[in-house]
Amino acid sequence: MTLQVKQVHKHFVGEASGVDLSKPLDAGTIKAVNDAMDKYAVLVFRDQPLTQTQQLELAKSFGPLDMGLKKLKKQPDRLEHAELADISNVADAGGTVARDSRKIVSNIANQLWHSDSSFQQPAARYSMLAAVQVPSSGGDTEFADLRAAYDALPDETKQEIEGLEAEHYALHSRFLLGDTEYTDEQKAALPPVWWPLVRTHPGSGRKLLFAGIHARAIKGWTVAEGRMLLMDLLEHATQPEFVYIHKWRPNDLVIWDNRSTLHRGRRFDLSQPRELRRATTLDVDGREQAAA
Ligand code: OGA
Ligand code: MN
């Protein structure tokens, strides 16, 4: 079997089949997935039960792995591999964690539109999220197409934002949520970085609007004016027309390209377990695109 993809949204997102992700992928399949990612930006694979090790091996075949916020060492690891992110409200001893647990802040920060690890260089390229358990309602994940969002900007806005640079900071979203208890050491571990607001995706050659909640300032602008522009652009990019809503089933594996999409989780009943696991690759080539 070879990779087959059916587009499920006007602008992006493919439902993929024909590949068993639990087995090592050959070079041809890896290329086919990369080509499909360049085109669809999000690929949804159904019915792919993966062990933690299989998920990690899958991610490794697409590049070096990203550790993201794990640098802060805020939570002990529940999973078998340090490189896997525990995207869940599940307690170490089973059951769900308390509402005021730090783990819930991470869950909720994921409910703000973002591109994984855009607060570091290199940032994330592919995120691969596997569903283990899902709540009976809510807890969808939404994706926004930043290429379609760029294309739809008025020419005047395109000209205004060309060449602008945005500062991305890991703790900006946490501060917004009232989570401010970080040591100087933790703050120093994740210094802010700059990215152009308009970027060109190397695989597709398409321009895109690199917005998201980690962006907190525009170079050379006042904080207030910069933040307002960033909020306007984020609102533009996340209009329903550019958004795909993923309704999770256990054993789904969704891969998204953090260079060309934003995503966010949606609210759900925190007393119900929602358990996903993420492996993420680093966008090592994207460093050259970083703003100085
Ligand atoms: C992530 C993330 C959103 C969700 O895993 O990077 O943002 O719906 N997840 O859990
Ligand atoms: Mn995320």
mmCIF file of C-alpha atoms and ligand atoms in Angstrom:
data_model
loop_
_atom_site.group_PDB
_atom_site.id
_atom_site.type_symbol
_atom_site.label_atom_id
_atom_site.label_comp_id
_atom_site.label_asym_id
_atom_site.label_seq_id
_atom_site.Cartn_x
_atom_site.Cartn_y
_atom_site.Cartn_z
ATOM 1 C CA MET A 1 0.000 0.000 0.000
ATOM 2 C CA THR A 2 1.107 3.535 -0.541
ATOM 3 C CA LEU A 3 0.037 6.780 1.045
ATOM 4 C CA GLN A 4 -3.364 8.006 -0.063
ATOM 5 C CA VAL A 5 -4.730 11.397 0.909
ATOM 6 C CA LYS A 6 -8.198 12.871 0.615
ATOM 7 C CA GLN A 7 -8.564 16.612 1.261
ATOM 8 C CA VAL A 8 -11.264 17.286 3.855
ATOM 9 C CA HIS A 9 -11.290 21.097 4.083
ATOM 10 C CA LYS A 10 -11.549 23.783 1.421
ATOM 11 C CA HIS A 11 -7.992 25.020 2.034
ATOM 12 C CA PHE A 12 -5.999 22.223 3.708
ATOM 13 C CA VAL A 13 -6.034 19.001 5.809
ATOM 14 C CA GLY A 14 -5.835 15.532 4.318
ATOM 15 C CA GLU A 15 -7.264 12.317 5.648
ATOM 16 C CA ALA A 16 -4.432 9.872 5.065
ATOM 17 C CA SER A 17 -4.504 6.101 4.679
ATOM 18 C CA GLY A 18 -2.518 3.229 3.220
ATOM 19 C CA VAL A 19 0.432 3.406 5.634
ATOM 20 C CA ASP A 20 0.982 1.510 8.890
ATOM 21 C CA LEU A 21 2.704 4.050 11.133
ATOM 22 C CA SER A 22 3.720 1.442 13.715
ATOM 23 C CA LYS A 23 6.324 0.027 11.307
ATOM 24 C CA PRO A 24 9.549 1.774 10.223
ATOM 25 C CA LEU A 25 8.797 3.906 7.148
ATOM 26 C CA ASP A 26 10.860 3.493 3.991
ATOM 27 C CA ALA A 27 12.434 6.498 2.258
ATOM 28 C CA GLY A 28 9.684 6.630 -0.377
ATOM 29 C CA THR A 29 6.948 6.779 2.240
ATOM 30 C CA ILE A 30 8.781 9.462 4.222
ATOM 31 C CA LYS A 31 9.040 11.550 1.065
ATOM 32 C CA ALA A 32 5.367 10.986 0.283
ATOM 33 C CA VAL A 33 4.390 12.160 3.782
ATOM 34 C CA ASN A 34 6.659 15.224 3.522
ATOM 35 C CA ASP A 35 5.182 16.106 0.117
ATOM 36 C CA ALA A 36 1.652 15.679 1.474
ATOM 37 C CA MET A 37 2.506 17.853 4.489
ATOM 38 C CA ASP A 38 3.767 20.589 2.160
ATOM 39 C CA LYS A 39 0.425 20.487 0.380
ATOM 40 C CA TYR A 40 -2.154 19.766 3.095
ATOM 41 C CA ALA A 41 -0.281 21.084 6.207
ATOM 42 C CA VAL A 42 -2.296 18.702 8.442
ATOM 43 C CA LEU A 43 -2.641 14.939 7.959
ATOM 44 C CA VAL A 44 -5.166 12.870 9.888
ATOM 45 C CA PHE A 45 -4.489 9.148 10.264
ATOM 46 C CA ARG A 46 -7.283 7.065 11.809
ATOM 47 C CA ASP A 47 -6.962 3.719 13.577
ATOM 48 C CA GLN A 48 -3.215 3.815 14.224
ATOM 49 C CA PRO A 49 -2.680 2.371 17.692
ATOM 50 C CA LEU A 50 0.941 3.229 18.499
ATOM 51 C CA THR A 51 3.027 2.348 21.515
ATOM 52 C CA GLN A 52 4.982 5.238 22.980
ATOM 53 C CA THR A 53 8.179 3.855 21.457
ATOM 54 C CA GLN A 54 6.555 3.470 18.028
ATOM 55 C CA GLN A 55 5.336 7.052 18.122
ATOM 56 C CA LEU A 56 8.817 8.258 19.015
ATOM 57 C CA GLU A 57 10.431 6.185 16.239
ATOM 58 C CA LEU A 58 7.913 7.572 13.753
ATOM 59 C CA ALA A 59 8.790 11.142 14.728
ATOM 60 C CA LYS A 60 12.542 10.462 14.577
ATOM 61 C CA SER A 61 12.254 9.423 10.949
ATOM 62 C CA PHE A 62 11.255 13.030 10.163
ATOM 63 C CA GLY A 63 14.098 14.794 11.975
ATOM 64 C CA PRO A 64 15.648 15.608 15.349
ATOM 65 C CA LEU A 65 13.181 15.918 18.211
ATOM 66 C CA ASP A 66 12.012 19.043 20.011
ATOM 67 C CA MET A 67 11.831 19.215 23.805
ATOM 68 C CA GLY A 68 9.897 22.516 23.891
ATOM 69 C CA LEU A 69 8.687 23.599 27.325
ATOM 70 C CA LYS A 70 10.173 20.522 28.958
ATOM 71 C CA LYS A 71 13.244 22.698 29.427
ATOM 72 C CA LEU A 72 11.368 24.319 32.303
ATOM 73 C CA LYS A 73 11.175 20.997 34.154
ATOM 74 C CA LYS A 74 7.884 21.981 35.705
ATOM 75 C CA GLN A 75 6.411 18.511 35.848
ATOM 76 C CA PRO A 76 7.880 15.075 36.367
ATOM 77 C CA ASP A 77 7.487 12.851 33.312
ATOM 78 C CA ARG A 78 4.655 10.329 33.321
ATOM 79 C CA LEU A 79 5.567 8.816 29.965
ATOM 80 C CA GLU A 80 8.254 6.308 29.029
ATOM 81 C CA HIS A 81 10.379 8.725 26.994
ATOM 82 C CA ALA A 82 11.464 12.254 27.925
ATOM 83 C CA GLU A 83 10.921 13.359 24.304
ATOM 84 C CA LEU A 84 7.183 12.626 24.434
ATOM 85 C CA ALA A 85 4.898 15.379 25.723
ATOM 86 C CA ASP A 86 2.083 14.262 27.991
ATOM 87 C CA ILE A 87 -0.877 16.228 26.640
ATOM 88 C CA SER A 88 -3.328 15.021 29.241
ATOM 89 C CA ASN A 89 -5.118 15.736 32.493
ATOM 90 C CA VAL A 90 -4.262 12.266 33.761
ATOM 91 C CA ALA A 91 -2.544 11.861 37.146
ATOM 92 C CA ASP A 92 0.520 9.663 37.675
ATOM 93 C CA ALA A 93 -1.554 7.316 39.784
ATOM 94 C CA GLY A 94 -4.398 7.243 37.222
ATOM 95 C CA GLY A 95 -7.617 9.274 37.329
ATOM 96 C CA THR A 96 -7.615 12.984 36.570
ATOM 97 C CA VAL A 97 -5.480 15.657 38.209
ATOM 98 C CA ALA A 98 -7.015 18.349 40.421
ATOM 99 C CA ARG A 99 -8.384 21.464 38.711
ATOM 100 C CA ASP A 100 -5.752 23.661 40.344
ATOM 101 C CA SER A 101 -2.866 21.382 39.338
ATOM 102 C CA ARG A 102 -0.074 22.984 37.276
ATOM 103 C CA LYS A 103 -0.741 20.401 34.622
ATOM 104 C CA ILE A 104 -4.116 21.998 33.948
ATOM 105 C CA VAL A 105 -2.433 25.342 33.198
ATOM 106 C CA SER A 106 -0.519 23.610 30.391
ATOM 107 C CA ASN A 107 -3.750 22.080 29.096
ATOM 108 C CA ILE A 108 -5.405 25.470 29.086
ATOM 109 C CA ALA A 109 -2.418 27.276 27.536
ATOM 110 C CA ASN A 110 -2.839 24.822 24.648
ATOM 111 C CA GLN A 111 -6.338 26.265 24.170
ATOM 112 C CA LEU A 112 -4.831 29.537 22.896
ATOM 113 C CA TRP A 113 -3.976 29.629 19.166
ATOM 114 C CA HIS A 114 -0.293 28.817 18.731
ATOM 115 C CA SER A 115 2.467 27.220 16.705
ATOM 116 C CA ASP A 116 4.423 24.754 18.848
ATOM 117 C CA SER A 117 7.750 26.068 20.122
ATOM 118 C CA SER A 118 7.644 29.255 18.011
ATOM 119 C CA PHE A 119 9.260 30.785 21.117
ATOM 120 C CA GLN A 120 12.588 29.111 20.341
ATOM 121 C CA GLN A 121 15.065 28.722 17.490
ATOM 122 C CA PRO A 122 14.918 26.280 15.946
ATOM 123 C CA ALA A 123 11.155 26.056 16.442
ATOM 124 C CA ALA A 124 8.997 22.996 15.825
ATOM 125 C CA ARG A 125 8.382 21.560 12.361
ATOM 126 C CA TYR A 126 5.993 18.603 12.714
ATOM 127 C CA SER A 127 3.918 17.824 15.759
ATOM 128 C CA MET A 128 2.468 14.325 15.924
ATOM 129 C CA LEU A 129 -0.364 13.983 18.388
ATOM 130 C CA ALA A 130 -1.789 10.573 19.228
ATOM 131 C CA ALA A 131 -5.116 10.134 20.990
ATOM 132 C CA VAL A 132 -5.353 7.551 23.761
ATOM 133 C CA GLN A 133 -8.545 8.551 25.592
ATOM 134 C CA VAL A 134 -10.976 11.329 24.707
ATOM 135 C CA PRO A 135 -13.803 12.950 26.701
ATOM 136 C CA SER A 136 -17.412 12.299 25.738
ATOM 137 C CA SER A 137 -17.780 15.842 24.412
ATOM 138 C CA GLY A 138 -15.569 18.896 23.848
ATOM 139 C CA GLY A 139 -11.780 18.672 23.673
ATOM 140 C CA ASP A 140 -11.584 19.021 19.875
ATOM 141 C CA THR A 141 -8.396 20.420 18.366
ATOM 142 C CA GLU A 142 -8.702 23.186 15.783
ATOM 143 C CA PHE A 143 -6.202 24.068 13.065
ATOM 144 C CA ALA A 144 -5.892 27.294 11.069
ATOM 145 C CA ASP A 145 -4.227 27.557 7.642
ATOM 146 C CA LEU A 146 -1.726 30.451 7.753
ATOM 147 C CA ARG A 147 -1.132 30.305 3.982
ATOM 148 C CA ALA A 148 -4.802 30.778 3.122
ATOM 149 C CA ALA A 149 -4.959 33.474 5.810
ATOM 150 C CA TYR A 150 -2.052 35.334 4.197
ATOM 151 C CA ASP A 151 -3.535 35.044 0.702
ATOM 152 C CA ALA A 152 -6.812 36.550 1.932
ATOM 153 C CA LEU A 153 -5.229 39.665 3.483
ATOM 154 C CA PRO A 154 -6.006 42.954 1.744
ATOM 155 C CA ASP A 155 -3.067 44.133 -0.417
ATOM 156 C CA GLU A 156 -2.680 47.145 1.817
ATOM 157 C CA THR A 157 -2.135 44.927 4.880
ATOM 158 C CA LYS A 158 0.259 42.680 2.960
ATOM 159 C CA GLN A 159 2.384 45.731 2.173
ATOM 160 C CA GLU A 160 2.154 47.054 5.712
ATOM 161 C CA ILE A 161 3.366 43.854 7.349
ATOM 162 C CA GLU A 162 6.048 42.837 4.807
ATOM 163 C CA GLY A 163 9.416 42.916 6.553
ATOM 164 C CA LEU A 164 7.986 43.234 10.081
ATOM 165 C CA GLU A 165 9.364 41.030 12.830
ATOM 166 C CA ALA A 166 7.505 39.664 15.833
ATOM 167 C CA GLU A 167 8.951 38.697 19.190
ATOM 168 C CA HIS A 168 7.803 35.276 20.448
ATOM 169 C CA TYR A 169 8.070 34.497 24.145
ATOM 170 C CA ALA A 170 7.280 31.150 25.780
ATOM 171 C CA LEU A 171 5.807 32.536 28.971
ATOM 172 C CA HIS A 172 3.590 35.204 27.388
ATOM 173 C CA SER A 173 0.629 32.815 27.163
ATOM 174 C CA ARG A 174 1.249 31.577 30.721
ATOM 175 C CA PHE A 175 1.317 35.105 32.079
ATOM 176 C CA LEU A 176 -1.983 35.778 30.279
ATOM 177 C CA LEU A 177 -3.485 32.866 32.192
ATOM 178 C CA GLY A 178 -2.221 34.128 35.549
ATOM 179 C CA ASP A 179 0.561 31.528 35.726
ATOM 180 C CA THR A 180 3.425 33.795 36.762
ATOM 181 C CA GLU A 181 5.474 31.717 39.181
ATOM 182 C CA TYR A 182 8.708 31.128 37.323
ATOM 183 C CA THR A 183 12.227 31.309 38.702
ATOM 184 C CA ASP A 184 14.876 33.480 37.021
ATOM 185 C CA GLU A 185 16.527 30.272 35.925
ATOM 186 C CA GLN A 186 13.346 29.078 34.196
ATOM 187 C CA LYS A 187 12.896 32.458 32.539
ATOM 188 C CA ALA A 188 16.514 32.450 31.361
ATOM 189 C CA ALA A 189 16.086 28.963 29.862
ATOM 190 C CA LEU A 190 13.637 30.293 27.262
ATOM 191 C CA PRO A 191 14.691 33.759 26.081
ATOM 192 C CA PRO A 192 12.403 35.394 23.465
ATOM 193 C CA VAL A 193 13.163 35.029 19.749
ATOM 194 C CA TRP A 194 12.218 36.990 16.624
ATOM 195 C CA TRP A 195 10.463 35.681 13.526
ATOM 196 C CA PRO A 196 9.380 37.518 10.402
ATOM 197 C CA LEU A 197 5.610 38.053 10.411
ATOM 198 C CA VAL A 198 5.471 36.998 6.773
ATOM 199 C CA ARG A 199 7.374 33.846 5.947
ATOM 200 C CA THR A 200 7.716 31.631 2.894
ATOM 201 C CA HIS A 201 7.162 27.923 3.392
ATOM 202 C CA PRO A 202 10.202 26.153 1.922
ATOM 203 C CA GLY A 203 8.263 23.080 0.799
ATOM 204 C CA SER A 204 5.393 24.812 -0.970
ATOM 205 C CA GLY A 205 6.902 28.222 -1.760
ATOM 206 C CA ARG A 206 3.733 29.786 -0.336
ATOM 207 C CA LYS A 207 3.755 32.892 1.805
ATOM 208 C CA LEU A 208 2.125 32.675 5.210
ATOM 209 C CA LEU A 209 1.145 34.849 8.125
ATOM 210 C CA PHE A 210 3.203 33.681 11.122
ATOM 211 C CA ALA A 211 0.956 34.840 13.970
ATOM 212 C CA GLY A 212 0.000 33.112 17.257
ATOM 213 C CA ILE A 213 -0.251 33.679 20.987
ATOM 214 C CA HIS A 214 3.498 33.438 21.626
ATOM 215 C CA ALA A 215 3.999 36.669 19.617
ATOM 216 C CA ARG A 216 3.951 39.640 21.965
ATOM 217 C CA ALA A 217 5.687 42.565 20.217
ATOM 218 C CA ILE A 218 6.584 44.005 16.820
ATOM 219 C CA LYS A 219 10.147 45.236 16.371
ATOM 220 C CA GLY A 220 10.371 49.029 16.391
ATOM 221 C CA TRP A 221 6.718 49.522 17.391
ATOM 222 C CA THR A 222 5.263 50.473 20.741
ATOM 223 C CA VAL A 223 4.074 47.467 22.740
ATOM 224 C CA ALA A 224 0.455 48.613 22.518
ATOM 225 C CA GLU A 225 0.419 49.149 18.745
ATOM 226 C CA GLY A 226 2.348 45.948 18.119
ATOM 227 C CA ARG A 227 0.057 43.856 20.282
ATOM 228 C CA MET A 228 -3.031 45.299 18.663
ATOM 229 C CA LEU A 229 -1.704 44.452 15.193
ATOM 230 C CA LEU A 230 -0.839 40.920 16.368
ATOM 231 C CA MET A 231 -4.317 40.482 17.823
ATOM 232 C CA ASP A 232 -5.955 41.732 14.614
ATOM 233 C CA LEU A 233 -3.851 39.385 12.497
ATOM 234 C CA LEU A 234 -4.572 36.436 14.785
ATOM 235 C CA GLU A 235 -8.290 37.182 14.579
ATOM 236 C CA HIS A 236 -8.033 37.307 10.798
ATOM 237 C CA ALA A 237 -6.065 34.060 10.554
ATOM 238 C CA THR A 238 -8.460 32.108 12.737
ATOM 239 C CA GLN A 239 -11.743 32.975 11.044
ATOM 240 C CA PRO A 240 -13.944 29.894 10.543
ATOM 241 C CA GLU A 241 -13.156 29.834 6.823
ATOM 242 C CA PHE A 242 -9.494 28.992 7.548
ATOM 243 C CA VAL A 243 -10.198 26.538 10.388
ATOM 244 C CA TYR A 244 -10.548 22.763 10.464
ATOM 245 C CA ILE A 245 -12.036 21.195 13.604
ATOM 246 C CA HIS A 246 -10.654 17.795 14.507
ATOM 247 C CA LYS A 247 -12.959 15.544 16.516
ATOM 248 C CA TRP A 248 -10.747 12.980 18.181
ATOM 249 C CA ARG A 249 -11.233 9.251 18.246
ATOM 250 C CA PRO A 250 -8.881 6.989 20.204
ATOM 251 C CA ASN A 251 -5.957 5.857 17.997
ATOM 252 C CA ASP A 252 -6.040 8.944 15.781
ATOM 253 C CA LEU A 253 -2.617 10.271 14.887
ATOM 254 C CA VAL A 254 -2.619 13.823 13.580
ATOM 255 C CA ILE A 255 0.492 15.418 12.113
ATOM 256 C CA TRP A 256 0.605 19.162 11.584
ATOM 257 C CA ASP A 257 3.180 21.530 10.159
ATOM 258 C CA ASN A 258 3.905 24.262 12.711
ATOM 259 C CA ARG A 259 5.427 26.417 9.966
ATOM 260 C CA SER A 260 2.151 26.803 8.115
ATOM 261 C CA THR A 261 -0.622 26.302 10.685
ATOM 262 C CA LEU A 262 -1.796 27.360 14.130
ATOM 263 C CA HIS A 263 -3.751 25.107 16.439
ATOM 264 C CA ARG A 264 -5.608 25.171 19.720
ATOM 265 C CA GLY A 265 -7.376 22.689 21.953
ATOM 266 C CA ARG A 266 -10.984 23.327 22.996
ATOM 267 C CA ARG A 267 -12.545 23.292 26.408
ATOM 268 C CA PHE A 268 -13.798 20.063 27.909
ATOM 269 C CA ASP A 269 -14.990 18.715 31.253
ATOM 270 C CA LEU A 270 -11.740 18.496 33.235
ATOM 271 C CA SER A 271 -13.133 15.738 35.442
ATOM 272 C CA GLN A 272 -13.097 13.426 32.419
ATOM 273 C CA PRO A 273 -9.778 11.973 31.246
ATOM 274 C CA ARG A 274 -8.407 13.338 27.986
ATOM 275 C CA GLU A 275 -5.132 11.725 27.107
ATOM 276 C CA LEU A 276 -2.976 12.522 24.120
ATOM 277 C CA ARG A 277 0.754 12.187 23.491
ATOM 278 C CA ARG A 278 2.866 14.411 21.326
ATOM 279 C CA ALA A 279 6.196 13.884 19.600
ATOM 280 C CA THR A 280 7.617 16.917 17.810
ATOM 281 C CA THR A 281 10.424 17.456 15.322
ATOM 282 C CA LEU A 282 12.678 20.498 15.193
ATOM 283 C CA ASP A 283 12.661 22.781 12.169
ATOM 284 C CA VAL A 284 16.428 22.759 11.880
ATOM 285 C CA ASP A 285 16.532 24.357 8.397
ATOM 286 C CA GLY A 286 14.164 27.125 9.479
ATOM 287 C CA ARG A 287 16.856 28.757 11.577
ATOM 288 C CA GLU A 288 18.114 30.602 8.502
ATOM 289 C CA GLN A 289 14.730 32.260 8.261
ATOM 290 C CA ALA A 290 14.944 33.612 11.799
ATOM 291 C CA ALA A 291 15.019 37.344 12.154
ATOM 292 C CA ALA A 292 18.226 38.733 13.635
HETATM 293 C C1 OGA B 1 -0.299 20.311 21.509
HETATM 294 C C2 OGA B 1 -1.556 21.080 21.668
HETATM 295 C C3 OGA B 1 -3.943 20.909 21.771
HETATM 296 C C4 OGA B 1 -4.936 19.932 22.278
HETATM 297 O O1 OGA B 1 -0.310 19.104 21.802
HETATM 298 O O2 OGA B 1 0.687 20.898 21.077
HETATM 299 O O3 OGA B 1 -1.531 22.274 21.549
HETATM 300 O O4 OGA B 1 -6.057 19.904 21.751
HETATM 301 N N1 OGA B 1 -2.661 20.370 21.881
HETATM 302 O O5 OGA B 1 -4.606 19.187 23.208
HETATM 303 MN MN MN B 2 0.480 22.886 20.745
#
